[in-house]
mmCIF file of C-alpha atoms in Angstrom:
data_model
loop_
_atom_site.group_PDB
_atom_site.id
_atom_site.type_symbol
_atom_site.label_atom_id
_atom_site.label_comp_id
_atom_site.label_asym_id
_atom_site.label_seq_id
_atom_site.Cartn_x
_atom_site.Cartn_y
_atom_site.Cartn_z
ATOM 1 C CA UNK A 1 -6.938 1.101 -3.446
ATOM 2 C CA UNK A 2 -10.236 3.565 -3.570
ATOM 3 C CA UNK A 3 -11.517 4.528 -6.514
ATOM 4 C CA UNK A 4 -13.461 7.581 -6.926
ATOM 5 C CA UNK A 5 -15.533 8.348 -10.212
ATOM 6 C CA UNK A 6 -17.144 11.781 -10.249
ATOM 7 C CA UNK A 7 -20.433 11.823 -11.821
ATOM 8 C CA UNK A 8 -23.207 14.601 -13.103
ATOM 9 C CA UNK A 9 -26.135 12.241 -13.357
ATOM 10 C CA UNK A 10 -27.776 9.145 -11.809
ATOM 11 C CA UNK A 11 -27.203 7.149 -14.461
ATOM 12 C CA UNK A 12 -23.847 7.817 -14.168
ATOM 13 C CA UNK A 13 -23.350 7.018 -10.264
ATOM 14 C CA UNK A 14 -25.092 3.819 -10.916
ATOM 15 C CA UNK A 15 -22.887 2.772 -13.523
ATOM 16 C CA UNK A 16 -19.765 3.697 -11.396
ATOM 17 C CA UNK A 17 -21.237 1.632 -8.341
ATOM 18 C CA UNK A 18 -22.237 -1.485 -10.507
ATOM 19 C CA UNK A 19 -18.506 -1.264 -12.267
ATOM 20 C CA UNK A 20 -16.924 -1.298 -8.716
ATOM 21 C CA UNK A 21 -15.774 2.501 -7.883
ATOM 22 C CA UNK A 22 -15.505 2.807 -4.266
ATOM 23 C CA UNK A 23 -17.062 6.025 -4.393
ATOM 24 C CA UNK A 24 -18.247 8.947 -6.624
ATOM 25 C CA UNK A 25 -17.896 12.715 -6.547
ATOM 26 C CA UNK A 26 -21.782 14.139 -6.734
ATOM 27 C CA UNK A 27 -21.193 17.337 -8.692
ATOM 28 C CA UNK A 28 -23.392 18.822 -11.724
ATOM 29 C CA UNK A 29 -22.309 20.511 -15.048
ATOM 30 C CA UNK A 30 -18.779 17.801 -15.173
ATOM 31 C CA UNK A 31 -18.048 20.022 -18.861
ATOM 32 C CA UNK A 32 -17.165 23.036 -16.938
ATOM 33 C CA UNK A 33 -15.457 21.320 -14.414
ATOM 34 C CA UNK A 34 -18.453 20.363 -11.482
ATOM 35 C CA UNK A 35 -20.526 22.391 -9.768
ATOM 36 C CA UNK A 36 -22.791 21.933 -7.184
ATOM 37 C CA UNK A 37 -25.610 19.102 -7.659
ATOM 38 C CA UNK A 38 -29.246 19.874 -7.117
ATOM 39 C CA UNK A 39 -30.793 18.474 -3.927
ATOM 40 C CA UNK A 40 -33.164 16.286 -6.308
ATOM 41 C CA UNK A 41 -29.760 14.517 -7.408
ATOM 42 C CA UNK A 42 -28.468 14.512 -3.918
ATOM 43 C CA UNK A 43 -31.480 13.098 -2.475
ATOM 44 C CA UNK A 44 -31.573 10.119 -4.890
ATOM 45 C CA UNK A 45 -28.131 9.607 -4.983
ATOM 46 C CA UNK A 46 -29.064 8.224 -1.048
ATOM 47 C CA UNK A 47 -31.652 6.572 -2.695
ATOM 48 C CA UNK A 48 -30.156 4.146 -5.207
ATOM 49 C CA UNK A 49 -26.513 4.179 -3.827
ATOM 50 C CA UNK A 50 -25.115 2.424 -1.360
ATOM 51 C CA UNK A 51 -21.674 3.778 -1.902
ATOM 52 C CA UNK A 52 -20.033 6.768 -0.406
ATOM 53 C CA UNK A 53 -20.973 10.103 -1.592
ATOM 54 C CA UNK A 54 -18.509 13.195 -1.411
ATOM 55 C CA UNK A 55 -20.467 16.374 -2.525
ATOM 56 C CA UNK A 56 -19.152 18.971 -4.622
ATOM 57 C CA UNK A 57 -19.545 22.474 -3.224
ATOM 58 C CA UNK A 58 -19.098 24.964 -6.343
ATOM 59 C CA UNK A 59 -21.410 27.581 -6.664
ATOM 60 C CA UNK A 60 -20.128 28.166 -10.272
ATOM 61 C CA UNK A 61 -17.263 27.243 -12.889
ATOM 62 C CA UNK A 62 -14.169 29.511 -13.119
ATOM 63 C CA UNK A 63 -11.862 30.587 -11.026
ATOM 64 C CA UNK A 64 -12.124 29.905 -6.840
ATOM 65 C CA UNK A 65 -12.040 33.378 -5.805
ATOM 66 C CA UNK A 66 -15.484 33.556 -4.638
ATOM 67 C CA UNK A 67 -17.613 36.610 -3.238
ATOM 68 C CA UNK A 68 -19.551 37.174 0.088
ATOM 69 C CA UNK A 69 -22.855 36.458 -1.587
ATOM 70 C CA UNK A 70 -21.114 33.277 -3.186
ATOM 71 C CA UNK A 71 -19.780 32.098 -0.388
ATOM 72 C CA UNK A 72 -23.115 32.055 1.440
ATOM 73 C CA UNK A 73 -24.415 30.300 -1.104
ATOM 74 C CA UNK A 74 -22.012 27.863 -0.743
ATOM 75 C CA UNK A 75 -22.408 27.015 3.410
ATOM 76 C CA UNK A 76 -26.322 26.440 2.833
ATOM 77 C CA UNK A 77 -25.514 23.769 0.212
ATOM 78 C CA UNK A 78 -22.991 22.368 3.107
ATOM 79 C CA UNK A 79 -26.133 22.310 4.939
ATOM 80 C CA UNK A 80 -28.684 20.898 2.364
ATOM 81 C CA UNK A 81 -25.897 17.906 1.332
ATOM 82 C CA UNK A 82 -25.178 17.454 4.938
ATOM 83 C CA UNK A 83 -29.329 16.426 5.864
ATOM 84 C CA UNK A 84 -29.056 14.021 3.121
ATOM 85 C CA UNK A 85 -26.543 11.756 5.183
ATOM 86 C CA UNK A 86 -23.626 12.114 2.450
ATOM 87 C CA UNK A 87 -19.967 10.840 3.074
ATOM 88 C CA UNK A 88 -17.720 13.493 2.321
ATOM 89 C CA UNK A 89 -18.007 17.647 0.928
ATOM 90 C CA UNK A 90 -15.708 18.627 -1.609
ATOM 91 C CA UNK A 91 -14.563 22.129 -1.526
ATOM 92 C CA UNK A 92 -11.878 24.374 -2.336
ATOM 93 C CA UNK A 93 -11.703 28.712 -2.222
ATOM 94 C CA UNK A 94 -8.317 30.949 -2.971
ATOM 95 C CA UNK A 95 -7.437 34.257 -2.248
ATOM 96 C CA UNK A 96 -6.681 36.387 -4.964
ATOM 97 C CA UNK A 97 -2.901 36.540 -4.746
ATOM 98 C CA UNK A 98 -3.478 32.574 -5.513
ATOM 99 C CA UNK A 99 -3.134 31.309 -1.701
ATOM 100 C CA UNK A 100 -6.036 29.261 0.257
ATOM 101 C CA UNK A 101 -8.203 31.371 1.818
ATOM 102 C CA UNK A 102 -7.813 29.716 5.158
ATOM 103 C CA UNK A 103 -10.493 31.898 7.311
ATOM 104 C CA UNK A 104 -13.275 30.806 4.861
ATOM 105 C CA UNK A 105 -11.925 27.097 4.451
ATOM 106 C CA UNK A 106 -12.073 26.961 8.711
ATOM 107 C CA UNK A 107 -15.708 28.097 8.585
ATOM 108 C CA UNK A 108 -16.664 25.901 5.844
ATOM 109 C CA UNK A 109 -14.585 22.686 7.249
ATOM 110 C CA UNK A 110 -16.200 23.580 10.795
ATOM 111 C CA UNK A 111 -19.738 23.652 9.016
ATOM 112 C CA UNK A 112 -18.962 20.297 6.712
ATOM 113 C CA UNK A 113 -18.236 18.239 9.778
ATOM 114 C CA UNK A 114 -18.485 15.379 11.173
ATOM 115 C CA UNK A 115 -18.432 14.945 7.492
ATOM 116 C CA UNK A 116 -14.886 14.203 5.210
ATOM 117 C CA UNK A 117 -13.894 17.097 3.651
ATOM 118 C CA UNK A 118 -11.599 17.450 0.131
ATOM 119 C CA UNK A 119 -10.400 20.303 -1.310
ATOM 120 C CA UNK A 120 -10.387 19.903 -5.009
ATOM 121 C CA UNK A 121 -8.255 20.833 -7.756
ATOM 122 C CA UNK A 122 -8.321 24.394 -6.874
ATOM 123 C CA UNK A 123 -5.169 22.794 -5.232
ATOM 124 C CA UNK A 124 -3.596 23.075 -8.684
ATOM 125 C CA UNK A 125 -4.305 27.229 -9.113
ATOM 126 C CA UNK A 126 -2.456 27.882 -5.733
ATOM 127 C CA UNK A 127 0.995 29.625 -6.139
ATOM 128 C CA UNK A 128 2.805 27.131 -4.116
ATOM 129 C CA UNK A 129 1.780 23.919 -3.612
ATOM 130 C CA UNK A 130 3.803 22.665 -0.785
ATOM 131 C CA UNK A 131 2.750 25.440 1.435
ATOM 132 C CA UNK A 132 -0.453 24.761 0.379
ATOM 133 C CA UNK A 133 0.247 21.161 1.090
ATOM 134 C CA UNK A 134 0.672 21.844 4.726
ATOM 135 C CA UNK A 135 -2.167 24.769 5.191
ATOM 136 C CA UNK A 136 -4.955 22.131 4.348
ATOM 137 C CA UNK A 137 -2.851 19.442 6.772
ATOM 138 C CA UNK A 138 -3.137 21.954 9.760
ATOM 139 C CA UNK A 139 -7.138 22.593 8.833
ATOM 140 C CA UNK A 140 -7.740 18.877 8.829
ATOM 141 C CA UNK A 141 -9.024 18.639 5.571
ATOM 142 C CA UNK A 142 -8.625 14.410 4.844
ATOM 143 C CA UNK A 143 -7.926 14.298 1.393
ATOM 144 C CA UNK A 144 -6.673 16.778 -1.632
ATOM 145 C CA UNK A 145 -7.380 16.155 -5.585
ATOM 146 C CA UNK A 146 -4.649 16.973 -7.856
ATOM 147 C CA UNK A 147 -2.926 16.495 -11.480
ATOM 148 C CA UNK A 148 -0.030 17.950 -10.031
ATOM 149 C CA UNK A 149 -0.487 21.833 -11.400
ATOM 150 C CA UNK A 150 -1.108 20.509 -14.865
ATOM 151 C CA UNK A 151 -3.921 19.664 -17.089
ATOM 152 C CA UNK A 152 -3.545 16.268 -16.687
ATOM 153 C CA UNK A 153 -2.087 14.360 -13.881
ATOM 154 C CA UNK A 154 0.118 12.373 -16.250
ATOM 155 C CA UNK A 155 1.731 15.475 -16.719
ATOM 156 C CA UNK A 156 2.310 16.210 -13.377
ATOM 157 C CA UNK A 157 3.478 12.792 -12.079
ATOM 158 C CA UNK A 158 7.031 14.057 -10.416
ATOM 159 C CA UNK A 159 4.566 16.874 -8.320
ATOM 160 C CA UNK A 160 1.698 14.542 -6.925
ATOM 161 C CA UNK A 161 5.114 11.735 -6.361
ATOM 162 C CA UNK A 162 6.189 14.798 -4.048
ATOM 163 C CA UNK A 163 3.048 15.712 -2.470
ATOM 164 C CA UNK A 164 2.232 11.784 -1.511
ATOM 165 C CA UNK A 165 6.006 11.450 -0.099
ATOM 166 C CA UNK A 166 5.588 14.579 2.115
ATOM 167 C CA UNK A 167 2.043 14.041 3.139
ATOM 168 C CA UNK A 168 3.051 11.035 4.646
ATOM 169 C CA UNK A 169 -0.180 9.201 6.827
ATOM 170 C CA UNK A 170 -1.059 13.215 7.432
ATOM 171 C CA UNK A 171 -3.808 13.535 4.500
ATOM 172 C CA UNK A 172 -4.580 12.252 1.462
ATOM 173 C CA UNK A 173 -3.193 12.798 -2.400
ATOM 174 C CA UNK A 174 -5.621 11.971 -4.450
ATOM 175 C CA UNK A 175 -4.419 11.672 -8.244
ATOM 176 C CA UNK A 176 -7.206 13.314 -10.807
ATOM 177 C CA UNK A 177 -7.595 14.838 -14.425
ATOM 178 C CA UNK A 178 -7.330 12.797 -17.497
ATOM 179 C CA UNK A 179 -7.004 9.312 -15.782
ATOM 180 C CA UNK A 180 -7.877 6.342 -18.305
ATOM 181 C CA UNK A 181 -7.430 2.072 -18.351
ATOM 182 C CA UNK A 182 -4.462 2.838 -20.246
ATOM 183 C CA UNK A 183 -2.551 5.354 -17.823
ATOM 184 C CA UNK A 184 -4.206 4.427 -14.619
ATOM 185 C CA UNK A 185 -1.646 1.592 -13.884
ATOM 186 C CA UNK A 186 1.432 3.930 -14.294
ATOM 187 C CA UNK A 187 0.193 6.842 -12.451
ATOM 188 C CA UNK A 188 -0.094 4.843 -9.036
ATOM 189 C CA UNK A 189 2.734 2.827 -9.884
ATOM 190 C CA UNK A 190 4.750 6.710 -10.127
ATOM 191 C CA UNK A 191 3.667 8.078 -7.247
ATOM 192 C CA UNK A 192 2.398 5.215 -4.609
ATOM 193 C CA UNK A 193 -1.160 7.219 -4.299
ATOM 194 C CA UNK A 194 -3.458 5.009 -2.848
ATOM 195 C CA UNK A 195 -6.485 6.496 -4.469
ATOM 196 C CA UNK A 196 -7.616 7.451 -7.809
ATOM 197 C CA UNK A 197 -10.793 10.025 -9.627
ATOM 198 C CA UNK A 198 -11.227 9.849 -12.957
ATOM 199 C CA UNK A 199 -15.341 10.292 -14.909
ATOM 200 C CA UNK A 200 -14.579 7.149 -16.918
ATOM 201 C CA UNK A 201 -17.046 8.683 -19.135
ATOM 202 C CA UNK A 202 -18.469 7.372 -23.126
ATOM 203 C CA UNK A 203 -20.301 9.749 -25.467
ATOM 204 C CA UNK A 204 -23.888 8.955 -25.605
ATOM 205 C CA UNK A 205 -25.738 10.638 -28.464
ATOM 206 C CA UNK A 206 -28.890 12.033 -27.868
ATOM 207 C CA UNK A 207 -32.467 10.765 -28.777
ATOM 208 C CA UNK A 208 -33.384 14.021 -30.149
ATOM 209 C CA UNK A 209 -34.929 13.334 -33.758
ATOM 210 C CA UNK A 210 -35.661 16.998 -34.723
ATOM 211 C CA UNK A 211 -32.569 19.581 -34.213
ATOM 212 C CA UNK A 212 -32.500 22.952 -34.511
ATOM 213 C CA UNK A 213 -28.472 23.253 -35.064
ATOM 214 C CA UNK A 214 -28.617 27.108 -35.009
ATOM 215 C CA UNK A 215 -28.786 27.333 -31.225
ATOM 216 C CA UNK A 216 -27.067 26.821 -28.584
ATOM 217 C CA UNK A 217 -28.331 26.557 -24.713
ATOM 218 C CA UNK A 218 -24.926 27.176 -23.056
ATOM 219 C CA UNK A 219 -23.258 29.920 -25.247
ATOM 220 C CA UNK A 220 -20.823 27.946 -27.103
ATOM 221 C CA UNK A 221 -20.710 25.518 -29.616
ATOM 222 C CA UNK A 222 -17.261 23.413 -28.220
ATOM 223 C CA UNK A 223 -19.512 20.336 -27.529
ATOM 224 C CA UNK A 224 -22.974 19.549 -29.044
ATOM 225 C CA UNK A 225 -26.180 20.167 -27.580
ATOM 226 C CA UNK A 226 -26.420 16.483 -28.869
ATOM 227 C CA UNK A 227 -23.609 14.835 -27.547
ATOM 228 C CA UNK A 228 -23.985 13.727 -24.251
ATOM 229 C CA UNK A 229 -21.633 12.158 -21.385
ATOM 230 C CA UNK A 230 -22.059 9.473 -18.936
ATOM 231 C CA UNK A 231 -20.188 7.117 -16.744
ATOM 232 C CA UNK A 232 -19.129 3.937 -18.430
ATOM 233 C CA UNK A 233 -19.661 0.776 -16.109
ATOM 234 C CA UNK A 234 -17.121 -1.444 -18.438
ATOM 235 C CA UNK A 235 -14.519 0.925 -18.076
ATOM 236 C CA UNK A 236 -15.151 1.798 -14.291
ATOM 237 C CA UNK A 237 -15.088 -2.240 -13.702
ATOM 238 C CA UNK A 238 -11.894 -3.084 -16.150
ATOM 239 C CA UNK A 239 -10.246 -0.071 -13.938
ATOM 240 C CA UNK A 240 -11.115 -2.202 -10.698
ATOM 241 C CA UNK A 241 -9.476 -4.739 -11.929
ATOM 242 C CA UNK A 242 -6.163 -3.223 -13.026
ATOM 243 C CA UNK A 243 -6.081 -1.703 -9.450
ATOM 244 C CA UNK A 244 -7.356 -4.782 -7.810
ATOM 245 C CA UNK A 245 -4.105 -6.749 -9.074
ATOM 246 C CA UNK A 246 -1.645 -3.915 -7.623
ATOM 247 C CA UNK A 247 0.239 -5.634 -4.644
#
């Protein structure tokens, strides 16, 4: 059983290696879903981790409908992650009509190799997930993260039960979204994945003595500019051991 914790800051991977996670998702910005991580966080993610590192390749939150420009964007930062000797790029584009965009996933998988490659949960916006299921089996893609077309993968146990069934030993289902020590036990035990994500994160308030409540950096005031989120090592390590006793 692998155990991948996606992460937005060093502190965070640490705490998800020393708690046990096989792995971590490098992304930035985790509130609005992940985006791509600076090379500064790349580059020390090599340094302190000894752990395999999948990338995140998002050149912005939203939808996965991405321009030329965006795109471009997108294949040097394939490039930067790749010179940093990381595991795996994580990746995902649609067309609008809600269908993988399989001419710019082939140029992207070609560039990301010999590297892994996952296409994330923009798996749950396509229009049909089966033949979406089989598109990323025929590109080679090795693994796909999913809550089964709902918010949380709890919600869409009967869908990612399907998915593992008919992927077979052909690619990976990778169960995501909402994934806790209380539900983690049920959602393998439903649908026989044989890995997990989940950010296993605590709120950590912030240091700041003076604030200045009347702004707000990122144009909304949903979460505090004081409240911030990291990975929590107990939870990532009481996790390990509720998979560790699955048969």
């Amino acid at each position: 059983m692998k155990i991948e914790i996606c992460v937005d800051s060093i502190q965070s991977a640490l705490a998800a290696q020393n708690g046990g996670a096989s792995r971590i998702e490098l992304c930035d910005n985790l509130i609005g879903g992940g985006t791509t991580p600076s090379a500064g966080m790349i580059e020390l993610a090599r340094k302190y981790l000894t752990i395999d590192i999948n990338v995140m390749i998002r050149p912005r939150s939203g939808d996965f409908c991405y321009s030329p420009l965006e795109i471009e964007v997108m294949k040097k930062d394939i490039e930067i992650a790749k010179r940093y000797g990381v595991k795996g790029i994580v990746i995902g584009v649609l067309k609008p009509n809600g269908e993988i965009d399989v001419n710019i996933m082939k140029e992207l998988i070609e560039l990301s190799r010999p590297l892994t490659v996952t296409f994330h949960r923009a798996f749950d916006m396509t229009k049909n997930p089966f033949k979406s299921l089989d598109i990323l089996i025929d590109l080679g893609v090795e693994r796909i993260l999913t809550s089964g077309k709902e918010s949380k993968a709890m919600q869409g146990i009967d869908l990612i039960r399907e998915l593992v069934k008919r992927a077979e030993d052909k690619i990976i289902i990778m169960p995501g979204s909402g994934v806790s020590e209380e539900n983690v036990r049920f959602i393998i035990d439903s649908t026989g994945a044989g890995e997990i994500h989940l950010s296993a994160k605590k709120r950590i308030e912030s240091i700041m003595e003076y604030r200045n409540d009347r702004v707000d950096m990122g144009g909304s005031l949903i979460v505090s500019e004081y409240d911030n989120y990291f990975t929590c090592e107990e939870s990532v390590r009481n996790i390990t051991k509720i998979l560790n006793n699955i048969k």
